Amino acid sequence: MMNKYIAILITFLSIQRLGIAASFAQDLTVSTLFCDHMVLQRGTPVPVWGKARPSEGVTVTFAGQRKSTTADKNGKWELALDPLSASKEGGEMTITGSTEVVISDVVVGEVWICSGQSNMQFGVSQVPEVRGLVPFAKDIRSFEVKRTVALEEQDNVSGKWERTHPSSAVAFSFAYFLNDLGDVPVGIIHASWGSSSIEAWMPRDMTKDLPHFKTIMDEFDRDTARTARIQQILAAPDGWTGKEDVFLRRQPNILYNAMMHPLAPFACRGLLWYQGERNTRYMSGMPEVNSSNWFHRVAGIKEYGGILGQWIKRYRKEWDKEDMHFMIVMLPGYGKGTDGEVDPEKPTEPSWAWMRESQMEALALPGTSVINTIDLGELSDVHPTDKLPIGQRGALLAANHTLQLDVLAAGPIMNDVEIQKGRIVVHFDNAEGLKTVDGRAPAGFWITDDTGNWVRAESKIDGESVILSSPKITNPHYVRYAFAGKPKVNLVNANELPAYPFRTDREEE
């Protein structure tokens, strides 16, 4: 009888050991970004990472390469493949350790992250011109990051690579024209959420460099009712309501934790950023707000440019990639400002013109570009449908800056202003074939003298320059071009790309 019990015990322990061994055998994992149909970035080291048993050896095999590493004491592992050549033909990646993970149909091309708020989220189905491209799209794949939040930085995102276009109209049109120009597969990682501020996409450690963000996060940490509500919403078995969705996406930091942090250091060419509307509530500063509009506790317009620059540098650090390109979508024309309705053409109104100026500050950093949208937008609609030109212009900039294609990719941009007797001469770069789209004199120019009394300028094109004057201003000193909520503009270069807005009186502030 005793032998029978001993036999049963031995059998039970054996089963347990097998179960334990089986559970350990399943420990090897790879980041959720690595799955069937993915696109890897060409021409740069490609990090691959995941988890395994502590000290477990891990080997990654792909495209003739075989790289190995050992998991650390916490089970984390990471290695990098050598730079890859573009490939439209899907290959197989194998990751081996105590078990094996096989990822199929992997291509190599250009990978971009597309992020921001509602105008990036704006769908393909809502824009007929972009929807019309769908039947002609090829070699475009996408990873849609699930919209959610987390109070702590996460290791993985929810989503999968699919052999289809991204849901975003801007992201898809960008991918479509980039594929056409570069003739390589394009992979889009789409991570956007409507009405989110730039603060929503900031890692917590940026509180060390940005006092306003430290204030925001200190308030967030003290508000235990808010964090409890966030946890309650996330735990709800049936998802959340529309009202709760708005509540979540207007929080600071926690979108970054769940939707952006897990993407690093996935190899990519750059990040296309369409955001800023949420930060146009104030011209400057971060005024006190009440319980009904707490979500406007964000930086103002004039501070946005400096914050954007810090944000770009911090993301490059996260990806450990100094040449990671950042492409900023300029806010388009709009007839409202910080105080509601504004004169859409007047250059002194508290309009989105000032936010565009802040966005242009990104150009002070290397490896950046700004998509000019000054001729786009709707007077009374914050969600305009003219998204296709944004994708076209972004693809041209990407082709020029990151693919080194010799194309005229940007519109005329002010290089120098020459003050002459009774007139101002504005000299432009990117001004080959400078002209107006309607054959009329260039519109959108205003000039003033020391009085600050701005008047519309009489203008004419002279080669790659524009000459400005007015019988109302004897000695003009300053010029503002397209510096208004929704200015009427017509100045373009040979590629029909619009001139960038600017003002020359900034140094006098």
PDB file of C-alpha atoms in Angstrom, residues 15-260:
ATOM      1  CA  ILE A  15       3.905  16.110 -13.492  1.00  0.00           C
ATOM      2  CA  GLN A  16       4.665  19.210 -11.457  1.00  0.00           C
ATOM      3  CA  ARG A  17       8.245  19.264 -12.698  1.00  0.00           C
ATOM      4  CA  LEU A  18       7.027  18.862 -16.249  1.00  0.00           C
ATOM      5  CA  GLY A  19       4.586  21.727 -15.706  1.00  0.00           C
ATOM      6  CA  ILE A  20       7.302  23.926 -14.258  1.00  0.00           C
ATOM      7  CA  ALA A  21       9.626  23.033 -17.109  1.00  0.00           C
ATOM      8  CA  ALA A  22       6.864  23.741 -19.601  1.00  0.00           C
ATOM      9  CA  SER A  23       6.173  27.141 -18.058  1.00  0.00           C
ATOM     10  CA  PHE A  24       9.877  28.014 -18.191  1.00  0.00           C
ATOM     11  CA  ALA A  25       9.992  26.742 -21.756  1.00  0.00           C
ATOM     12  CA  GLN A  26       7.364  29.327 -22.676  1.00  0.00           C
ATOM     13  CA  ASP A  27       9.196  32.247 -21.092  1.00  0.00           C
ATOM     14  CA  LEU A  28      10.900  33.501 -24.282  1.00  0.00           C
ATOM     15  CA  THR A  29       8.970  36.464 -25.694  1.00  0.00           C
ATOM     16  CA  VAL A  30       9.638  39.310 -28.095  1.00  0.00           C
ATOM     17  CA  SER A  31       8.161  42.818 -28.078  1.00  0.00           C
ATOM     18  CA  THR A  32       4.642  42.899 -29.526  1.00  0.00           C
ATOM     19  CA  LEU A  33       5.943  45.175 -32.299  1.00  0.00           C
ATOM     20  CA  PHE A  34       7.677  42.129 -33.768  1.00  0.00           C
ATOM     21  CA  CYS A  35       5.010  40.060 -35.462  1.00  0.00           C
ATOM     22  CA  ASP A  36       3.979  38.720 -38.863  1.00  0.00           C
ATOM     23  CA  HIS A  37       3.897  41.232 -41.762  1.00  0.00           C
ATOM     24  CA  MET A  38       6.099  43.809 -40.004  1.00  0.00           C
ATOM     25  CA  VAL A  39       8.315  46.337 -41.757  1.00  0.00           C
ATOM     26  CA  LEU A  40      11.899  46.839 -40.565  1.00  0.00           C
ATOM     27  CA  GLN A  41      13.833  50.032 -41.181  1.00  0.00           C
ATOM     28  CA  ARG A  42      16.559  49.785 -43.792  1.00  0.00           C
ATOM     29  CA  GLY A  43      20.034  51.292 -43.576  1.00  0.00           C
ATOM     30  CA  THR A  44      20.343  51.457 -39.775  1.00  0.00           C
ATOM     31  CA  PRO A  45      20.965  49.009 -36.905  1.00  0.00           C
ATOM     32  CA  VAL A  46      17.712  47.238 -36.019  1.00  0.00           C
ATOM     33  CA  PRO A  47      17.164  46.563 -32.297  1.00  0.00           C
ATOM     34  CA  VAL A  48      15.209  43.429 -31.387  1.00  0.00           C
ATOM     35  CA  TRP A  49      14.201  42.862 -27.772  1.00  0.00           C
ATOM     36  CA  GLY A  50      12.014  40.917 -25.410  1.00  0.00           C
ATOM     37  CA  LYS A  51      12.081  38.735 -22.288  1.00  0.00           C
ATOM     38  CA  ALA A  52      13.377  35.288 -21.392  1.00  0.00           C
ATOM     39  CA  ARG A  53      14.596  33.398 -18.353  1.00  0.00           C
ATOM     40  CA  PRO A  54      17.457  35.173 -16.569  1.00  0.00           C
ATOM     41  CA  SER A  55      20.800  34.335 -18.220  1.00  0.00           C
ATOM     42  CA  GLU A  56      19.065  32.537 -21.079  1.00  0.00           C
ATOM     43  CA  GLY A  57      20.806  32.698 -24.441  1.00  0.00           C
ATOM     44  CA  VAL A  58      18.764  34.234 -27.263  1.00  0.00           C
ATOM     45  CA  THR A  59      19.556  34.159 -30.983  1.00  0.00           C
ATOM     46  CA  VAL A  60      17.875  36.146 -33.755  1.00  0.00           C
ATOM     47  CA  THR A  61      18.224  35.018 -37.357  1.00  0.00           C
ATOM     48  CA  PHE A  62      17.110  37.165 -40.295  1.00  0.00           C
ATOM     49  CA  ALA A  63      18.264  38.005 -43.836  1.00  0.00           C
ATOM     50  CA  GLY A  64      21.452  36.011 -43.570  1.00  0.00           C
ATOM     51  CA  GLN A  65      22.366  37.439 -40.170  1.00  0.00           C
ATOM     52  CA  ARG A  66      22.622  35.513 -36.912  1.00  0.00           C
ATOM     53  CA  LYS A  67      22.969  37.585 -33.726  1.00  0.00           C
ATOM     54  CA  SER A  68      23.063  36.311 -30.149  1.00  0.00           C
ATOM     55  CA  THR A  69      22.820  37.757 -26.647  1.00  0.00           C
ATOM     56  CA  THR A  70      22.064  36.695 -23.085  1.00  0.00           C
ATOM     57  CA  ALA A  71      19.089  37.803 -21.014  1.00  0.00           C
ATOM     58  CA  ASP A  72      20.005  39.865 -17.946  1.00  0.00           C
ATOM     59  CA  LYS A  73      19.141  39.003 -14.348  1.00  0.00           C
ATOM     60  CA  ASN A  74      15.625  40.387 -14.877  1.00  0.00           C
ATOM     61  CA  GLY A  75      15.103  38.364 -18.014  1.00  0.00           C
ATOM     62  CA  LYS A  76      15.348  41.305 -20.408  1.00  0.00           C
ATOM     63  CA  TRP A  77      17.295  40.875 -23.612  1.00  0.00           C
ATOM     64  CA  GLU A  78      18.124  43.085 -26.568  1.00  0.00           C
ATOM     65  CA  LEU A  79      20.392  42.865 -29.572  1.00  0.00           C
ATOM     66  CA  ALA A  80      20.738  44.687 -32.882  1.00  0.00           C
ATOM     67  CA  LEU A  81      20.821  43.416 -36.430  1.00  0.00           C
ATOM     68  CA  ASP A  82      23.274  45.097 -38.777  1.00  0.00           C
ATOM     69  CA  PRO A  83      21.791  47.596 -41.265  1.00  0.00           C
ATOM     70  CA  LEU A  84      19.490  45.890 -43.766  1.00  0.00           C
ATOM     71  CA  SER A  85      18.831  46.501 -47.446  1.00  0.00           C
ATOM     72  CA  ALA A  86      15.321  47.217 -48.674  1.00  0.00           C
ATOM     73  CA  SER A  87      13.275  44.170 -49.596  1.00  0.00           C
ATOM     74  CA  LYS A  88       9.724  43.870 -50.911  1.00  0.00           C
ATOM     75  CA  GLU A  89       9.802  40.083 -50.597  1.00  0.00           C
ATOM     76  CA  GLY A  90       8.743  38.870 -47.192  1.00  0.00           C
ATOM     77  CA  GLY A  91      11.322  36.960 -45.194  1.00  0.00           C
ATOM     78  CA  GLU A  92      11.300  34.959 -41.989  1.00  0.00           C
ATOM     79  CA  MET A  93      12.768  36.017 -38.643  1.00  0.00           C
ATOM     80  CA  THR A  94      13.526  33.321 -36.107  1.00  0.00           C
ATOM     81  CA  ILE A  95      14.117  34.003 -32.422  1.00  0.00           C
ATOM     82  CA  THR A  96      15.398  31.038 -30.438  1.00  0.00           C
ATOM     83  CA  GLY A  97      16.121  30.378 -26.803  1.00  0.00           C
ATOM     84  CA  SER A  98      14.539  27.688 -24.690  1.00  0.00           C
ATOM     85  CA  THR A  99      11.711  27.927 -27.229  1.00  0.00           C
ATOM     86  CA  GLU A 100      11.424  29.358 -30.717  1.00  0.00           C
ATOM     87  CA  VAL A 101       9.436  32.273 -32.112  1.00  0.00           C
ATOM     88  CA  VAL A 102       8.996  32.496 -35.877  1.00  0.00           C
ATOM     89  CA  ILE A 103       7.857  35.746 -37.503  1.00  0.00           C
ATOM     90  CA  SER A 104       6.838  35.494 -41.158  1.00  0.00           C
ATOM     91  CA  ASP A 105       6.438  37.868 -44.101  1.00  0.00           C
ATOM     92  CA  VAL A 106       8.936  40.476 -42.849  1.00  0.00           C
ATOM     93  CA  VAL A 107       9.884  43.205 -45.342  1.00  0.00           C
ATOM     94  CA  VAL A 108      12.435  46.003 -45.136  1.00  0.00           C
ATOM     95  CA  GLY A 109      11.852  49.616 -46.111  1.00  0.00           C
ATOM     96  CA  GLU A 110      10.985  52.965 -44.542  1.00  0.00           C
ATOM     97  CA  VAL A 111       9.288  53.042 -41.126  1.00  0.00           C
ATOM     98  CA  TRP A 112       7.626  56.152 -39.711  1.00  0.00           C
ATOM     99  CA  ILE A 113       5.704  56.777 -36.505  1.00  0.00           C
ATOM    100  CA  CYS A 114       2.670  59.026 -37.077  1.00  0.00           C
ATOM    101  CA  SER A 115       1.357  60.637 -33.912  1.00  0.00           C
ATOM    102  CA  GLY A 116      -0.583  63.608 -32.585  1.00  0.00           C
ATOM    103  CA  GLN A 117      -4.179  64.506 -31.888  1.00  0.00           C
ATOM    104  CA  SER A 118      -7.456  64.481 -33.825  1.00  0.00           C
ATOM    105  CA  ASN A 119      -6.229  65.758 -37.177  1.00  0.00           C
ATOM    106  CA  MET A 120      -3.738  62.895 -37.274  1.00  0.00           C
ATOM    107  CA  GLN A 121      -6.448  60.490 -36.138  1.00  0.00           C
ATOM    108  CA  PHE A 122      -8.806  61.863 -38.847  1.00  0.00           C
ATOM    109  CA  GLY A 123      -9.787  58.831 -40.918  1.00  0.00           C
ATOM    110  CA  VAL A 124      -9.175  57.823 -44.520  1.00  0.00           C
ATOM    111  CA  SER A 125     -12.909  57.207 -44.932  1.00  0.00           C
ATOM    112  CA  GLN A 126     -13.620  60.883 -44.205  1.00  0.00           C
ATOM    113  CA  VAL A 127     -11.484  62.215 -47.071  1.00  0.00           C
ATOM    114  CA  PRO A 128     -12.667  61.201 -50.574  1.00  0.00           C
ATOM    115  CA  GLU A 129      -9.377  62.196 -52.256  1.00  0.00           C
ATOM    116  CA  VAL A 130      -7.379  60.013 -49.868  1.00  0.00           C
ATOM    117  CA  ARG A 131      -9.917  57.179 -49.948  1.00  0.00           C
ATOM    118  CA  GLY A 132      -9.551  57.157 -53.717  1.00  0.00           C
ATOM    119  CA  LEU A 133      -5.893  56.144 -53.365  1.00  0.00           C
ATOM    120  CA  VAL A 134      -6.732  52.862 -51.613  1.00  0.00           C
ATOM    121  CA  PRO A 135      -7.106  50.702 -54.775  1.00  0.00           C
ATOM    122  CA  PHE A 136      -3.716  51.891 -56.025  1.00  0.00           C
ATOM    123  CA  ALA A 137      -1.748  51.472 -52.794  1.00  0.00           C
ATOM    124  CA  LYS A 138       1.047  48.923 -52.719  1.00  0.00           C
ATOM    125  CA  ASP A 139       3.825  47.894 -50.340  1.00  0.00           C
ATOM    126  CA  ILE A 140       2.240  49.799 -47.433  1.00  0.00           C
ATOM    127  CA  ARG A 141       1.795  48.167 -44.044  1.00  0.00           C
ATOM    128  CA  SER A 142       0.581  49.541 -40.755  1.00  0.00           C
ATOM    129  CA  PHE A 143       0.568  48.950 -37.018  1.00  0.00           C
ATOM    130  CA  GLU A 144      -2.363  50.614 -35.262  1.00  0.00           C
ATOM    131  CA  VAL A 145      -1.500  51.274 -31.620  1.00  0.00           C
ATOM    132  CA  LYS A 146      -4.516  50.738 -29.368  1.00  0.00           C
ATOM    133  CA  ARG A 147      -5.683  53.969 -27.727  1.00  0.00           C
ATOM    134  CA  THR A 148      -5.266  53.540 -24.013  1.00  0.00           C
ATOM    135  CA  VAL A 149      -3.392  54.959 -21.029  1.00  0.00           C
ATOM    136  CA  ALA A 150      -1.211  53.680 -18.212  1.00  0.00           C
ATOM    137  CA  LEU A 151      -0.029  55.193 -14.949  1.00  0.00           C
ATOM    138  CA  GLU A 152       3.379  53.535 -15.399  1.00  0.00           C
ATOM    139  CA  GLU A 153       5.576  53.096 -18.468  1.00  0.00           C
ATOM    140  CA  GLN A 154       4.646  49.919 -20.321  1.00  0.00           C
ATOM    141  CA  ASP A 155       6.849  47.404 -22.125  1.00  0.00           C
ATOM    142  CA  ASN A 156       4.341  46.484 -24.834  1.00  0.00           C
ATOM    143  CA  VAL A 157       1.525  47.969 -26.889  1.00  0.00           C
ATOM    144  CA  SER A 158      -1.622  46.307 -28.172  1.00  0.00           C
ATOM    145  CA  GLY A 159      -1.749  46.041 -31.931  1.00  0.00           C
ATOM    146  CA  LYS A 160      -0.439  44.072 -34.874  1.00  0.00           C
ATOM    147  CA  TRP A 161       1.178  44.633 -38.240  1.00  0.00           C
ATOM    148  CA  GLU A 162      -1.227  44.354 -41.153  1.00  0.00           C
ATOM    149  CA  ARG A 163      -0.762  44.407 -44.902  1.00  0.00           C
ATOM    150  CA  THR A 164      -2.987  47.417 -45.340  1.00  0.00           C
ATOM    151  CA  HIS A 165      -2.912  51.178 -45.122  1.00  0.00           C
ATOM    152  CA  PRO A 166      -3.119  53.041 -41.794  1.00  0.00           C
ATOM    153  CA  SER A 167      -6.504  54.391 -40.711  1.00  0.00           C
ATOM    154  CA  SER A 168      -5.202  57.993 -40.597  1.00  0.00           C
ATOM    155  CA  ALA A 169      -5.758  60.062 -43.758  1.00  0.00           C
ATOM    156  CA  VAL A 170      -2.538  62.028 -43.238  1.00  0.00           C
ATOM    157  CA  ALA A 171      -0.492  58.925 -42.432  1.00  0.00           C
ATOM    158  CA  PHE A 172      -1.848  56.994 -45.410  1.00  0.00           C
ATOM    159  CA  SER A 173      -1.381  59.768 -47.961  1.00  0.00           C
ATOM    160  CA  PHE A 174       2.156  60.308 -46.613  1.00  0.00           C
ATOM    161  CA  ALA A 175       2.909  56.578 -46.948  1.00  0.00           C
ATOM    162  CA  TYR A 176       1.360  56.415 -50.426  1.00  0.00           C
ATOM    163  CA  PHE A 177       3.460  59.214 -51.898  1.00  0.00           C
ATOM    164  CA  LEU A 178       6.624  58.181 -50.019  1.00  0.00           C
ATOM    165  CA  ASN A 179       6.284  54.695 -51.481  1.00  0.00           C
ATOM    166  CA  ASP A 180       5.846  56.227 -54.916  1.00  0.00           C
ATOM    167  CA  LEU A 181       8.951  58.397 -54.544  1.00  0.00           C
ATOM    168  CA  GLY A 182      11.196  55.840 -52.856  1.00  0.00           C
ATOM    169  CA  ASP A 183       9.897  52.627 -54.439  1.00  0.00           C
ATOM    170  CA  VAL A 184      10.342  50.746 -51.143  1.00  0.00           C
ATOM    171  CA  PRO A 185       7.920  49.242 -48.627  1.00  0.00           C
ATOM    172  CA  VAL A 186       6.589  51.791 -46.145  1.00  0.00           C
ATOM    173  CA  GLY A 187       5.568  50.858 -42.613  1.00  0.00           C
ATOM    174  CA  ILE A 188       3.457  53.223 -40.530  1.00  0.00           C
ATOM    175  CA  ILE A 189       3.122  52.912 -36.760  1.00  0.00           C
ATOM    176  CA  HIS A 190       0.049  55.012 -36.012  1.00  0.00           C
ATOM    177  CA  ALA A 191      -0.295  56.265 -32.429  1.00  0.00           C
ATOM    178  CA  SER A 192      -2.639  59.245 -32.141  1.00  0.00           C
ATOM    179  CA  TRP A 193      -5.587  60.350 -30.005  1.00  0.00           C
ATOM    180  CA  GLY A 194      -7.894  63.309 -30.446  1.00  0.00           C
ATOM    181  CA  SER A 195      -7.618  66.426 -28.240  1.00  0.00           C
ATOM    182  CA  SER A 196      -4.388  65.256 -26.629  1.00  0.00           C
ATOM    183  CA  SER A 197      -1.824  67.899 -25.653  1.00  0.00           C
ATOM    184  CA  ILE A 198       1.920  67.636 -26.173  1.00  0.00           C
ATOM    185  CA  GLU A 199       2.089  67.057 -22.406  1.00  0.00           C
ATOM    186  CA  ALA A 200       0.070  63.867 -22.875  1.00  0.00           C
ATOM    187  CA  TRP A 201       2.950  62.459 -24.933  1.00  0.00           C
ATOM    188  CA  MET A 202       5.742  63.459 -22.527  1.00  0.00           C
ATOM    189  CA  PRO A 203       7.734  61.028 -20.386  1.00  0.00           C
ATOM    190  CA  ARG A 204       7.551  61.884 -16.724  1.00  0.00           C
ATOM    191  CA  ASP A 205      11.273  62.646 -16.477  1.00  0.00           C
ATOM    192  CA  MET A 206      10.779  65.769 -18.612  1.00  0.00           C
ATOM    193  CA  THR A 207       9.590  67.397 -15.366  1.00  0.00           C
ATOM    194  CA  LYS A 208      13.296  67.971 -14.651  1.00  0.00           C
ATOM    195  CA  ASP A 209      13.653  70.303 -17.634  1.00  0.00           C
ATOM    196  CA  LEU A 210      10.180  71.818 -17.923  1.00  0.00           C
ATOM    197  CA  PRO A 211       8.872  73.611 -14.805  1.00  0.00           C
ATOM    198  CA  HIS A 212       5.341  73.850 -16.196  1.00  0.00           C
ATOM    199  CA  PHE A 213       5.261  70.077 -16.717  1.00  0.00           C
ATOM    200  CA  LYS A 214       6.498  69.494 -13.177  1.00  0.00           C
ATOM    201  CA  THR A 215       3.613  71.619 -11.931  1.00  0.00           C
ATOM    202  CA  ILE A 216       1.170  69.586 -14.016  1.00  0.00           C
ATOM    203  CA  MET A 217       2.520  66.239 -12.820  1.00  0.00           C
ATOM    204  CA  ASP A 218       2.686  67.348  -9.179  1.00  0.00           C
ATOM    205  CA  GLU A 219      -0.984  68.285  -9.427  1.00  0.00           C
ATOM    206  CA  PHE A 220      -1.730  64.979 -11.124  1.00  0.00           C
ATOM    207  CA  ASP A 221      -0.003  63.003  -8.365  1.00  0.00           C
ATOM    208  CA  ARG A 222      -1.877  64.861  -5.622  1.00  0.00           C
ATOM    209  CA  ASP A 223      -5.229  64.282  -7.290  1.00  0.00           C
ATOM    210  CA  THR A 224      -5.879  60.770  -5.996  1.00  0.00           C
ATOM    211  CA  ALA A 225      -9.521  60.923  -7.075  1.00  0.00           C
ATOM    212  CA  ARG A 226      -8.392  61.400 -10.664  1.00  0.00           C
ATOM    213  CA  THR A 227      -5.990  58.451 -10.627  1.00  0.00           C
ATOM    214  CA  ALA A 228      -8.632  56.297  -8.965  1.00  0.00           C
ATOM    215  CA  ARG A 229     -11.082  57.164 -11.729  1.00  0.00           C
ATOM    216  CA  ILE A 230      -8.478  56.303 -14.376  1.00  0.00           C
ATOM    217  CA  GLN A 231      -7.893  52.910 -12.776  1.00  0.00           C
ATOM    218  CA  GLN A 232     -11.631  52.302 -12.528  1.00  0.00           C
ATOM    219  CA  ILE A 233     -12.155  53.130 -16.226  1.00  0.00           C
ATOM    220  CA  LEU A 234      -9.292  50.864 -17.300  1.00  0.00           C
ATOM    221  CA  ALA A 235     -10.653  47.999 -15.217  1.00  0.00           C
ATOM    222  CA  ALA A 236     -14.172  48.194 -16.641  1.00  0.00           C
ATOM    223  CA  PRO A 237     -14.907  44.895 -18.432  1.00  0.00           C
ATOM    224  CA  ASP A 238     -16.979  46.487 -21.196  1.00  0.00           C
ATOM    225  CA  GLY A 239     -14.635  49.333 -22.124  1.00  0.00           C
ATOM    226  CA  TRP A 240     -15.369  52.986 -21.516  1.00  0.00           C
ATOM    227  CA  THR A 241     -17.935  55.568 -22.539  1.00  0.00           C
ATOM    228  CA  GLY A 242     -17.375  58.509 -24.865  1.00  0.00           C
ATOM    229  CA  LYS A 243     -17.180  60.857 -21.905  1.00  0.00           C
ATOM    230  CA  GLU A 244     -14.578  58.637 -20.270  1.00  0.00           C
ATOM    231  CA  ASP A 245     -12.641  58.484 -23.523  1.00  0.00           C
ATOM    232  CA  VAL A 246     -12.346  62.283 -23.536  1.00  0.00           C
ATOM    233  CA  PHE A 247     -11.318  62.210 -19.875  1.00  0.00           C
ATOM    234  CA  LEU A 248      -8.505  59.737 -20.535  1.00  0.00           C
ATOM    235  CA  ARG A 249      -7.016  61.309 -23.638  1.00  0.00           C
ATOM    236  CA  ARG A 250      -6.772  64.780 -22.088  1.00  0.00           C
ATOM    237  CA  GLN A 251      -4.513  63.619 -19.262  1.00  0.00           C
ATOM    238  CA  PRO A 252      -0.770  64.375 -19.097  1.00  0.00           C
ATOM    239  CA  ASN A 253       1.957  61.724 -19.491  1.00  0.00           C
ATOM    240  CA  ILE A 254      -0.208  58.612 -19.399  1.00  0.00           C
ATOM    241  CA  LEU A 255      -0.701  58.413 -23.175  1.00  0.00           C
ATOM    242  CA  TYR A 256       3.073  58.359 -23.523  1.00  0.00           C
ATOM    243  CA  ASN A 257       3.325  55.557 -20.961  1.00  0.00           C
ATOM    244  CA  ALA A 258       0.928  53.267 -22.810  1.00  0.00           C
ATOM    245  CA  MET A 259       1.236  54.251 -26.472  1.00  0.00           C
ATOM    246  CA  MET A 260       4.702  55.693 -27.112  1.00  0.00           C
TER     247      MET A 260
END
